[in-house]
PDB file of C-alpha atoms and ligand atoms in Angstrom:
ATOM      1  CA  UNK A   1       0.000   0.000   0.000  1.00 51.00           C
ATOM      2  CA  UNK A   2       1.279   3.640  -1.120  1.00 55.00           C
ATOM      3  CA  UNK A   3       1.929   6.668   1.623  1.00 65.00           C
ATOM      4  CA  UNK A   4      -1.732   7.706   0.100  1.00 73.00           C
ATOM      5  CA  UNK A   5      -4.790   7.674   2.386  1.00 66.00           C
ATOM      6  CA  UNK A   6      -6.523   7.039  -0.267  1.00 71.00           C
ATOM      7  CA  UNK A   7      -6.595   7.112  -4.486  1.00 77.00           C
ATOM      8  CA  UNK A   8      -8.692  10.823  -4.357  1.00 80.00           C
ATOM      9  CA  UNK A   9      -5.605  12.080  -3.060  1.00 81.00           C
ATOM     10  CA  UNK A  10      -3.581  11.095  -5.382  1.00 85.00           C
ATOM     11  CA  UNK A  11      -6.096  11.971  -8.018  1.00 88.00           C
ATOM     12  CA  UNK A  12      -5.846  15.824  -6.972  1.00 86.00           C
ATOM     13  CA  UNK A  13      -2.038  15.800  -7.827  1.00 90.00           C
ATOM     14  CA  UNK A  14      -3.123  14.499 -11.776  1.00 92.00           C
ATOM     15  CA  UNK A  15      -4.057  16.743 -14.338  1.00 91.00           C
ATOM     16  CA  UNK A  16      -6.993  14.897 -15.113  1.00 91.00           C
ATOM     17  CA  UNK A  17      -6.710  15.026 -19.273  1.00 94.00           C
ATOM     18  CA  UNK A  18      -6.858  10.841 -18.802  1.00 93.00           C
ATOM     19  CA  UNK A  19      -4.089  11.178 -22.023  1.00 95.00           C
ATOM     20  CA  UNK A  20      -3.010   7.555 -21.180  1.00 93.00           C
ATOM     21  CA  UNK A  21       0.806   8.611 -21.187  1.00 93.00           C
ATOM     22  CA  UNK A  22       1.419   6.621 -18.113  1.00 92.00           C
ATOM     23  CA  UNK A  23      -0.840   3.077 -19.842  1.00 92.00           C
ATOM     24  CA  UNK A  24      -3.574   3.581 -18.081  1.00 92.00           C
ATOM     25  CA  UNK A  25      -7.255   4.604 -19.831  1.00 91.00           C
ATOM     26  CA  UNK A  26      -7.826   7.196 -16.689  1.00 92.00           C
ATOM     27  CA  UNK A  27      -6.315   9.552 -14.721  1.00 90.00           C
ATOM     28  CA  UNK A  28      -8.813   7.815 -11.739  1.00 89.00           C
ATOM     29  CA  UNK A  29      -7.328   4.125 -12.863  1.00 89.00           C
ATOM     30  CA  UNK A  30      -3.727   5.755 -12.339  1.00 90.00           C
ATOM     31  CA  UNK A  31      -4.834   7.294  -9.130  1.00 87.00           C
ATOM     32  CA  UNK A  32      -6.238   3.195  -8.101  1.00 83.00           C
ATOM     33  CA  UNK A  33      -2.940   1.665  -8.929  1.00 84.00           C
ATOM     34  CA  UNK A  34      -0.352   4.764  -7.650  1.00 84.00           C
ATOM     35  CA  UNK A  35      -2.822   4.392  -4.202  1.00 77.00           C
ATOM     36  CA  UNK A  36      -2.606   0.483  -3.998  1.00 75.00           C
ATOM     37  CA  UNK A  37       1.334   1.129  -4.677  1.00 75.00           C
ATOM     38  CA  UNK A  38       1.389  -1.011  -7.934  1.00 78.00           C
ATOM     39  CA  UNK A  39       2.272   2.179  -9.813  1.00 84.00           C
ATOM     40  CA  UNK A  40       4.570   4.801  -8.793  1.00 86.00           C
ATOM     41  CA  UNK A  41       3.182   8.860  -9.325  1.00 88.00           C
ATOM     42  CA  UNK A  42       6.546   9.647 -11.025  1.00 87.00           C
ATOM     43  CA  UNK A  43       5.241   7.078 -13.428  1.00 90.00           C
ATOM     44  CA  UNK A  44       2.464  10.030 -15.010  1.00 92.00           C
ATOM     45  CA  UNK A  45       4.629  12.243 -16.929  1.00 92.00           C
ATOM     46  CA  UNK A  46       2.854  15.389 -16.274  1.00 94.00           C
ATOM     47  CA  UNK A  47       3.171  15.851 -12.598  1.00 91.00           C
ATOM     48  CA  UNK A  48       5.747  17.901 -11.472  1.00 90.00           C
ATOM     49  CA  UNK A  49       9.598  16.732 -11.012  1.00 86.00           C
ATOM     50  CA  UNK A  50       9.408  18.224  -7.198  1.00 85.00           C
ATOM     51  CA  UNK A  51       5.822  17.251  -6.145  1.00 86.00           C
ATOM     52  CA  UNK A  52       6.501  13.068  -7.698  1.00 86.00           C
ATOM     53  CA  UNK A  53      10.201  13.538  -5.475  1.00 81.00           C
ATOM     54  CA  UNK A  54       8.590  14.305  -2.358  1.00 79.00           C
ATOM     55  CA  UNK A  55       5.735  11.743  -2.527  1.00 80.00           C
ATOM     56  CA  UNK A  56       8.555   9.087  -3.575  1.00 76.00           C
ATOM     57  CA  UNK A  57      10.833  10.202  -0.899  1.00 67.00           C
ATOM     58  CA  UNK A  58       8.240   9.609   1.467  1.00 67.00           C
ATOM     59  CA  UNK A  59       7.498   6.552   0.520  1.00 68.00           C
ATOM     60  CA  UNK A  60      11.176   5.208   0.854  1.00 65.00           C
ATOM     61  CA  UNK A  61      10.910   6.716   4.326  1.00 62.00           C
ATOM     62  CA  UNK A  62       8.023   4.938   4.909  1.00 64.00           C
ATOM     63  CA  UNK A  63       9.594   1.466   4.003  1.00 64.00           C
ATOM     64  CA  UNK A  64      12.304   1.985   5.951  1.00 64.00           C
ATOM     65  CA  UNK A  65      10.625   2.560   9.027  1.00 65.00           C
ATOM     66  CA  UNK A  66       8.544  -0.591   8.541  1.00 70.00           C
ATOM     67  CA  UNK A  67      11.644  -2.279   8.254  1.00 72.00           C
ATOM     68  CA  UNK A  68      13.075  -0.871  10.787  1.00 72.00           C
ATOM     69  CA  UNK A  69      10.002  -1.707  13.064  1.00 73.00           C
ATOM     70  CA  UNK A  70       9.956  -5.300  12.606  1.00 77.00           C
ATOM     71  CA  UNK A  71      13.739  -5.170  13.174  1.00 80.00           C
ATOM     72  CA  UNK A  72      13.553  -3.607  16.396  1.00 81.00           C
ATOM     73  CA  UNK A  73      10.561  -6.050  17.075  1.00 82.00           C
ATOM     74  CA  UNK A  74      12.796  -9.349  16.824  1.00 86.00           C
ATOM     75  CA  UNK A  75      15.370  -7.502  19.612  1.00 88.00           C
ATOM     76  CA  UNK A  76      12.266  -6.649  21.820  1.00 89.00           C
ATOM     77  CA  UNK A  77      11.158 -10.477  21.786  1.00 89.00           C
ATOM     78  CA  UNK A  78      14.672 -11.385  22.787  1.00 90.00           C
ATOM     79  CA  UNK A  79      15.215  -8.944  25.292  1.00 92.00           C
ATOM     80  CA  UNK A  80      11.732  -9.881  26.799  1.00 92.00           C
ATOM     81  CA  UNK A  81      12.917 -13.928  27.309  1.00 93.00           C
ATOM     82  CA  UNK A  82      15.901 -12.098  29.566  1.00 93.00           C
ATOM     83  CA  UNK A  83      13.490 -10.004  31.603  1.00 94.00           C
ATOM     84  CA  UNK A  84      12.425 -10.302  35.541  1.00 95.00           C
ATOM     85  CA  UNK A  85       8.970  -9.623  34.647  1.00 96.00           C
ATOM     86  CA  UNK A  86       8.385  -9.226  38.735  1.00 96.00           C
ATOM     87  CA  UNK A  87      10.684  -6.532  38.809  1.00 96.00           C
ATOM     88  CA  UNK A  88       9.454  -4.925  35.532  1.00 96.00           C
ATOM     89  CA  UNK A  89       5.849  -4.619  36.114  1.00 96.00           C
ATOM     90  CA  UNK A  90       6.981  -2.325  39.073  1.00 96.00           C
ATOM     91  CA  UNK A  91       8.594  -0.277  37.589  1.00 95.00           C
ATOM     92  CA  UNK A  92       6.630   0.808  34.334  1.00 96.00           C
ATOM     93  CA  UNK A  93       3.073   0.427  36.367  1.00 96.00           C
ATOM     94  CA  UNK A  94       1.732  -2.851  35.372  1.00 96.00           C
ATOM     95  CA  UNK A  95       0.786  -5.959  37.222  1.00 96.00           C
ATOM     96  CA  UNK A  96       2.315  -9.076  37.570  1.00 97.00           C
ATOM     97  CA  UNK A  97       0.590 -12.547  38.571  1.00 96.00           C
ATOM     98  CA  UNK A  98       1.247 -15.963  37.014  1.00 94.00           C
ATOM     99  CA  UNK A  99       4.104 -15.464  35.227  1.00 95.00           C
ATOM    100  CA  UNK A 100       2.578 -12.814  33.170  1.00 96.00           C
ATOM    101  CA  UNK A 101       3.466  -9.237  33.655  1.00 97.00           C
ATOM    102  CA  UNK A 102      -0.123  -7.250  32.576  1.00 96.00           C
ATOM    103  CA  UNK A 103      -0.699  -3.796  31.433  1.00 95.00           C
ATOM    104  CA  UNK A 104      -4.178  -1.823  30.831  1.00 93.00           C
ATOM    105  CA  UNK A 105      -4.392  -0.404  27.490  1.00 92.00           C
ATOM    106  CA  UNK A 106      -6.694   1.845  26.808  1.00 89.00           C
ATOM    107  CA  UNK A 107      -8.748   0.474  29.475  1.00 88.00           C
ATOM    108  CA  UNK A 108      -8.276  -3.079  28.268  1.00 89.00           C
ATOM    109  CA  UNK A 109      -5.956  -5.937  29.383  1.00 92.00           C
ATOM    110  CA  UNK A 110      -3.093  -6.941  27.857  1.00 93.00           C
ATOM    111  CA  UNK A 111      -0.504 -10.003  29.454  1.00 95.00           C
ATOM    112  CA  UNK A 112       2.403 -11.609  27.996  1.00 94.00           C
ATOM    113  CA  UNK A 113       5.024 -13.926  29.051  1.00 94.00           C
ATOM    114  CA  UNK A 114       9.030 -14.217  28.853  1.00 94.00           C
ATOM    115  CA  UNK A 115       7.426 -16.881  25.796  1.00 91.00           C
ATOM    116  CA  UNK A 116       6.024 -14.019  24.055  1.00 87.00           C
ATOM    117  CA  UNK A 117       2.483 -15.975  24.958  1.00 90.00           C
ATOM    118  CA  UNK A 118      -0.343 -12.981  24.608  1.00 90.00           C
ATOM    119  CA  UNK A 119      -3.526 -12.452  26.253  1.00 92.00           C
ATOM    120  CA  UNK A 120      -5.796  -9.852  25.417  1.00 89.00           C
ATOM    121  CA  UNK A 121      -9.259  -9.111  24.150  1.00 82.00           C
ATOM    122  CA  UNK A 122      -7.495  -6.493  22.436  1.00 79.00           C
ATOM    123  CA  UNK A 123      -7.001  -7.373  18.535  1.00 75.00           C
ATOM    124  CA  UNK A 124      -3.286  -8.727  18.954  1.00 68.00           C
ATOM    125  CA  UNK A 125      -1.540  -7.663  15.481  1.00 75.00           C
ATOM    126  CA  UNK A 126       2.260  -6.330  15.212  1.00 78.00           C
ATOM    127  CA  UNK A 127       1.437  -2.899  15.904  1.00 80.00           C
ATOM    128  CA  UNK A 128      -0.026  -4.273  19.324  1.00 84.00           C
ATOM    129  CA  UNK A 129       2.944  -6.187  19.883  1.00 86.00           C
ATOM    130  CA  UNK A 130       5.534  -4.073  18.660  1.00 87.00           C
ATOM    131  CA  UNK A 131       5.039  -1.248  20.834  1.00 90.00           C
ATOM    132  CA  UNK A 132       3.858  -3.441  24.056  1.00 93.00           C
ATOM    133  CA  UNK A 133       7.017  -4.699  23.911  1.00 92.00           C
ATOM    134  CA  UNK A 134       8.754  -1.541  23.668  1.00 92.00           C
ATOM    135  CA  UNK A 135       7.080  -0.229  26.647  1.00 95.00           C
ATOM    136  CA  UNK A 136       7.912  -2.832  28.627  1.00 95.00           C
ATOM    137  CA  UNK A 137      11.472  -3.426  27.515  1.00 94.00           C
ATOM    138  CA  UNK A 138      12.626   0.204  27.437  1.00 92.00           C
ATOM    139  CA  UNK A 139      10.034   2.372  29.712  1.00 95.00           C
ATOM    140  CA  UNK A 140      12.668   3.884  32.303  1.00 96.00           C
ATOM    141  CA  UNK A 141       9.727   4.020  34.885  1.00 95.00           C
ATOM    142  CA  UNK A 142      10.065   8.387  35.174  1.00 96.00           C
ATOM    143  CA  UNK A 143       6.964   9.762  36.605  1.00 96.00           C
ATOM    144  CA  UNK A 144       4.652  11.597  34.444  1.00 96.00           C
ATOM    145  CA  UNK A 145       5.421  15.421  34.314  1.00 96.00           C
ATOM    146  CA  UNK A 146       1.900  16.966  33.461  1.00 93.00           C
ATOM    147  CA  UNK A 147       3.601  19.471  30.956  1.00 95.00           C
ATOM    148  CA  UNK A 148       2.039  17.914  27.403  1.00 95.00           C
ATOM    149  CA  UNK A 149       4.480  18.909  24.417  1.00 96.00           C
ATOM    150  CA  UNK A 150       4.050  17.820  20.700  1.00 95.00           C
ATOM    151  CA  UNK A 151       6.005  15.457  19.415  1.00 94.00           C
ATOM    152  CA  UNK A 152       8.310  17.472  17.297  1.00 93.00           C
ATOM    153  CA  UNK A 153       8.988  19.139  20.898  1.00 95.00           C
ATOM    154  CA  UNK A 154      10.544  15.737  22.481  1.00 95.00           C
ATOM    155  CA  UNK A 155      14.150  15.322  22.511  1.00 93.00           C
ATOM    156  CA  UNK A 156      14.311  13.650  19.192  1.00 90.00           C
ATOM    157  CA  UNK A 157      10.990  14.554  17.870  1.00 89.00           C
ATOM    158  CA  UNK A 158      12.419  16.553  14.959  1.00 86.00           C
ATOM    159  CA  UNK A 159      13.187  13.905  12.698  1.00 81.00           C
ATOM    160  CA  UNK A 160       9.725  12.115  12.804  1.00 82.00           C
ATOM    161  CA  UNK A 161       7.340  15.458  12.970  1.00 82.00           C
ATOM    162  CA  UNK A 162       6.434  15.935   9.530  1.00 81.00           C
ATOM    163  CA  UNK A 163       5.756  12.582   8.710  1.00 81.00           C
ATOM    164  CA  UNK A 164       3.970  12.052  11.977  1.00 88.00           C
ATOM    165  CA  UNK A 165       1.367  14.882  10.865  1.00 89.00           C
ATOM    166  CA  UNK A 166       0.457  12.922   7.896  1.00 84.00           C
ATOM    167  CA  UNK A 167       0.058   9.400   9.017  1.00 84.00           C
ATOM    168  CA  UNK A 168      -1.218  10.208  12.377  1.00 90.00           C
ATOM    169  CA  UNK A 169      -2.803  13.846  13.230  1.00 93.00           C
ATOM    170  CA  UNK A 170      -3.777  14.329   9.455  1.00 91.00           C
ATOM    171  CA  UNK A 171      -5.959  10.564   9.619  1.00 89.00           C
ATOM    172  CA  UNK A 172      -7.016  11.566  13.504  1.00 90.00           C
ATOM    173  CA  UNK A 173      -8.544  15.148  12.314  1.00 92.00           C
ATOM    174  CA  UNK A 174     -10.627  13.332   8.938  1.00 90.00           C
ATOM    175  CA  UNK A 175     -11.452  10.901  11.132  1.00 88.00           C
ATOM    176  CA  UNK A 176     -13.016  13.164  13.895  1.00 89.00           C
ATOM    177  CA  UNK A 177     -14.571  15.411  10.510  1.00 89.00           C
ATOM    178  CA  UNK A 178     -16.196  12.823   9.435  1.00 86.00           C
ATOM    179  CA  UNK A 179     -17.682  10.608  12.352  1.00 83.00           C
ATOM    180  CA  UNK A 180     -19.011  12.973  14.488  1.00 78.00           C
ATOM    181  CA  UNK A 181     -19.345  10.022  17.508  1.00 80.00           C
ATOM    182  CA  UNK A 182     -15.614   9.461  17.548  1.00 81.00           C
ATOM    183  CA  UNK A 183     -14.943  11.597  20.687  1.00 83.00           C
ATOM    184  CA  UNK A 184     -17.814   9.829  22.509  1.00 83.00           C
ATOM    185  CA  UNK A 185     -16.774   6.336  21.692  1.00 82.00           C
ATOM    186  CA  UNK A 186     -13.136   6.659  22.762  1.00 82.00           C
ATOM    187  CA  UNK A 187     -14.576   7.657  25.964  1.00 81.00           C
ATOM    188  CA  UNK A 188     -16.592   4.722  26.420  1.00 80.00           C
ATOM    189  CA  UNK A 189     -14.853   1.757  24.465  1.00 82.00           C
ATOM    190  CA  UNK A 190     -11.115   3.044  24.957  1.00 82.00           C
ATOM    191  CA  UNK A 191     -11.906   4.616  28.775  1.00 84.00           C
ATOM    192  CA  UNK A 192     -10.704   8.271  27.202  1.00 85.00           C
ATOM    193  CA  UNK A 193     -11.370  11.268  29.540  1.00 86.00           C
ATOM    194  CA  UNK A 194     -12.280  14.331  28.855  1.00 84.00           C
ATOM    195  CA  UNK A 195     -10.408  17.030  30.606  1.00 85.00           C
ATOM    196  CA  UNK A 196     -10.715  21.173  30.815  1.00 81.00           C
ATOM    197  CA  UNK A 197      -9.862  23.047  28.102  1.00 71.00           C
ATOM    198  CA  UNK A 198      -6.599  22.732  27.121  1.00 72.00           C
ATOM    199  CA  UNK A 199      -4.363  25.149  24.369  1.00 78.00           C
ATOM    200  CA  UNK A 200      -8.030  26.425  23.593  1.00 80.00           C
ATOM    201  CA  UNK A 201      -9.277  23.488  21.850  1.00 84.00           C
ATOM    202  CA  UNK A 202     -12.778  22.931  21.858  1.00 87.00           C
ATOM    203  CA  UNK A 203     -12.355  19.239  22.467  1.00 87.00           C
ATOM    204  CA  UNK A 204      -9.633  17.889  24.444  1.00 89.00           C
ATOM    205  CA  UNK A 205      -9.290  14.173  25.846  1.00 90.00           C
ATOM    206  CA  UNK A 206      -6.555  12.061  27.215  1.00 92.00           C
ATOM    207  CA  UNK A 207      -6.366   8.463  26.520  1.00 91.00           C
ATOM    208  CA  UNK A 208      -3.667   5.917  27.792  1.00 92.00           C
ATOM    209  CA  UNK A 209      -2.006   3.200  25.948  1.00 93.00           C
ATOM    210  CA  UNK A 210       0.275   2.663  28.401  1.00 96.00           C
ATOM    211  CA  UNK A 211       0.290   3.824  32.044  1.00 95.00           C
ATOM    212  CA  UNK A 212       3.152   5.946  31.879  1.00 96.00           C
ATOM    213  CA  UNK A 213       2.224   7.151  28.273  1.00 96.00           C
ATOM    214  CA  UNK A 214      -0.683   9.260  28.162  1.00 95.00           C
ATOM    215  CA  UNK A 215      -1.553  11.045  25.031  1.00 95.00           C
ATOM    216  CA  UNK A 216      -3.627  13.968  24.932  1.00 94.00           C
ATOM    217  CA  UNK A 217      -5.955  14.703  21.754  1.00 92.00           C
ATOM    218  CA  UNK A 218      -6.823  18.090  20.825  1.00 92.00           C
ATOM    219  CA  UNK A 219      -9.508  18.834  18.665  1.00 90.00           C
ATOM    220  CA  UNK A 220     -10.770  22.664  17.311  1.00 91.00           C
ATOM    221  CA  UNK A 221     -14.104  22.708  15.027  1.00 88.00           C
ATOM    222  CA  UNK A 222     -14.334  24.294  11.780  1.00 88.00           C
ATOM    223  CA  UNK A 223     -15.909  27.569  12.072  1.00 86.00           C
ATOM    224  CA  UNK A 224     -16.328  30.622   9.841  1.00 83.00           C
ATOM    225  CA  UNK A 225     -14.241  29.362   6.531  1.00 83.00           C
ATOM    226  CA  UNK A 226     -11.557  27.891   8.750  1.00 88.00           C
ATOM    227  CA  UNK A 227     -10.633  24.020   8.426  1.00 90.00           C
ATOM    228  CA  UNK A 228     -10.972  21.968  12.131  1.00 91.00           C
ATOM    229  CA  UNK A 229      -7.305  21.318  13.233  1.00 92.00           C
ATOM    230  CA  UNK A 230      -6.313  18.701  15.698  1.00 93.00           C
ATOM    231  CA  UNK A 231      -2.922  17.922  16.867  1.00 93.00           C
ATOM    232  CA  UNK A 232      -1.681  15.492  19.399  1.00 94.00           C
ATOM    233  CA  UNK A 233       0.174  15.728  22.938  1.00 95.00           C
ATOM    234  CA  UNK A 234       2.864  13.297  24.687  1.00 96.00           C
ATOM    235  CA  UNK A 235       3.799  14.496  28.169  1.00 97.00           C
ATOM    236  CA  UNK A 236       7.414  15.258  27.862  1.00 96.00           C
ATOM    237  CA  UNK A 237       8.618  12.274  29.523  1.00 97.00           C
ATOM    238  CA  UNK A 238       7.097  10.052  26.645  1.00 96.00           C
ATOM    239  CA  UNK A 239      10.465   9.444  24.830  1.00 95.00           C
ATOM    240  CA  UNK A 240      12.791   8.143  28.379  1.00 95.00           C
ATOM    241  CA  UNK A 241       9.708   5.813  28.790  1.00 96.00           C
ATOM    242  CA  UNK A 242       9.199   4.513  25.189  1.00 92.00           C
ATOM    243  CA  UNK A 243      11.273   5.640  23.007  1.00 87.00           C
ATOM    244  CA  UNK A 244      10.431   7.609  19.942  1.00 89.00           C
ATOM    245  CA  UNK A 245      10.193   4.901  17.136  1.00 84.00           C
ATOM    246  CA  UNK A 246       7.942   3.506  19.092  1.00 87.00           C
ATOM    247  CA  UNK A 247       5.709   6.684  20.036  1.00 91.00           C
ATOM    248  CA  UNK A 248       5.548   7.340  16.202  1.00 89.00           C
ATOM    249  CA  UNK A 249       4.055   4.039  15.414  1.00 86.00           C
ATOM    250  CA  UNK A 250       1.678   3.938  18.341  1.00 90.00           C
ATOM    251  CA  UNK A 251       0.319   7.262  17.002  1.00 91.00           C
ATOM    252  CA  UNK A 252      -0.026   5.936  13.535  1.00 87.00           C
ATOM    253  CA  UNK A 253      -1.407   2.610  14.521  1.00 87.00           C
ATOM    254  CA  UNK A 254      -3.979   4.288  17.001  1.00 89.00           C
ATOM    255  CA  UNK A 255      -5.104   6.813  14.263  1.00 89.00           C
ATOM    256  CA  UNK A 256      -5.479   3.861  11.796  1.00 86.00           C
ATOM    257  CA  UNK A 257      -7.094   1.759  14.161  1.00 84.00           C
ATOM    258  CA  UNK A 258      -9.556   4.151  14.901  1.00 85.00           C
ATOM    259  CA  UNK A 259     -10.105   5.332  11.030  1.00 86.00           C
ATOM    260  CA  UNK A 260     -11.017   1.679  10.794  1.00 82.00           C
ATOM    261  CA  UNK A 261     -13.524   1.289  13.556  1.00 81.00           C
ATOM    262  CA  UNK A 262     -15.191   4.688  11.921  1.00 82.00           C
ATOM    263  CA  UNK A 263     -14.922   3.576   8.691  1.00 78.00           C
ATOM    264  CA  UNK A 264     -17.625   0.121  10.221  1.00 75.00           C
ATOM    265  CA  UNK A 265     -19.306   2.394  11.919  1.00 71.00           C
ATOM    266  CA  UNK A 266     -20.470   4.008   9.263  1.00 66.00           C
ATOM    267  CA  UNK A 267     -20.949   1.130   7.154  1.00 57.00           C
ATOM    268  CA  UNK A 268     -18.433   2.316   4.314  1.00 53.00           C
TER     269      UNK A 268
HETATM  270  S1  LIG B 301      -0.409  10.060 -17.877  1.00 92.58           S
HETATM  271 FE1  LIG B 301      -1.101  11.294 -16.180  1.00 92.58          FE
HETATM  272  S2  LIG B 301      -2.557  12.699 -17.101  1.00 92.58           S
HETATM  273 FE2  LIG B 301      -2.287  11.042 -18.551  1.00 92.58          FE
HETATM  274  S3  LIG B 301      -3.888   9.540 -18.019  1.00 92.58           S
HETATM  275 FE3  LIG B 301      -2.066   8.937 -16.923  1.00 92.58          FE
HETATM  276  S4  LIG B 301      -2.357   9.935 -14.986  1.00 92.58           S
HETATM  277 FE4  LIG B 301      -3.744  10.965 -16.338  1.00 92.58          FE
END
């Protein structure tokens, strides 16, 4: 799949003459293929040098961080067989009873074993996985601050900002656009809380993945010819107890996660 939400996005970049240049009978069927990623948009001769560099930069950006993720995944398992999970579960607030150190995500359980044996009613894919296992491997255990900063404000939050935006605050803020229940159902199925107003936002709500990484969610309605805007929080201790790989693809997989569960909710 291409760094596209989806093939209308891609179809704004064409110029929409369907000329068949790039062998396909329609701008739209070029849009399909560029968005599935079985055609590149370099590959439609008249889009711009600079605008088919960036989106193919991106892309190899992309790929290597998915590389990189499973990489770092296979030394999390192995550092996990090593670990006193007794000890552990002290020190990054979680549980520990039969042999299985347990966390509450998001206001559901999740326990694992040295084996890497899961148990959750949570849906247990990689992303799961991945960054469960960062937490609990690297999470240095340092209380939570209270002073929320965005991500391109944490210590090595430069580097991962801009791409951040687009596959995580950019899918968040459609997301809340278009299903106007999201707010209300990460309350109630993912135990979100509401809080005062915070940096004026007209919606503001914490959730918690993991207990000593809280994210905040800021949303601001459209009003008067200006777009909505929403934009995302980590308190800024989130990198000493997670890392920042891993806080970039547990924004991305909870803004795709949720896109999803809109997405069935409203039947499309
Ligand atoms: S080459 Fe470009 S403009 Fe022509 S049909 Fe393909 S996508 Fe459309």
């Amino acid at each position: 799949m291409s760094t596209f939400s989806n093939a209308m996005e891609v179809f704004r970049l064409l110029p929409k003459t369907n000329c068949r240049d790039c062998g396909d009978k329609t701008c739209l069927a070029f849009a399909g293929n560029v968005f599935l990623g079985q055609k590149q948009l370099g590959q439609c001769p008249h889009v711009p040098a600079d605008i088919a560099q960036k989106y193919s930069s991106q892309e190899k950006i992309r790929s290597i961080q998915e590389e990189d993720f499973m990489r770092n995944m296979e030394k999390m398992k192995s550092m996990l067989r090593e670990l006193d999970l007794e000890e552990r579960a002290k020190k990054i607030g979680a549980t520990y009873a039969d042999n299985k150190l347990s966390l509450n995500i998001m206001g559901k359980k999740f326990s694992i074993n040295n084996q890497e044996d899961v148990f959750t009613d949570l849906h247990a894919n990689h992303w799961l996985l991945g960054t469960s296992l960062s937490y609990i491997n690297l999470c240095q255990g340092v209380p939570l601050s209270g002073n929320w900063v965005p991500l391109r404000e944490l210590p090595s939050g430069k580097d991962w900002y801009r791409l951040f935006g687009q596959q995580c605050e950019l899918i968040l803020k459609k997301t809340a656009d278009n299903y106007s229940d999201l707010f209300e159902d990460l309350v109630h199925i993912f135990s979100g809380r509401q809080i005062a107003k915070q940096f004026d936002a007209d919606i503001a709500l914490i959730l918690s993945p993991f207990p000593l990484v809280p994210m905040l969610i800021c949303y601001w309605k459209p009003e008067e010819g200006m777009e909505s805007s929403l934009n995302l929080f980590f308190d800024d201790t989130a990198e000493r107890n997670m890392g920042i790989d891993a806080l970039y693809s547990l924004g991305v997989g909870i803004a795709k996660m949720l896109e999803v569960l809109a997405r069935q909710h409203s039947g499309r």
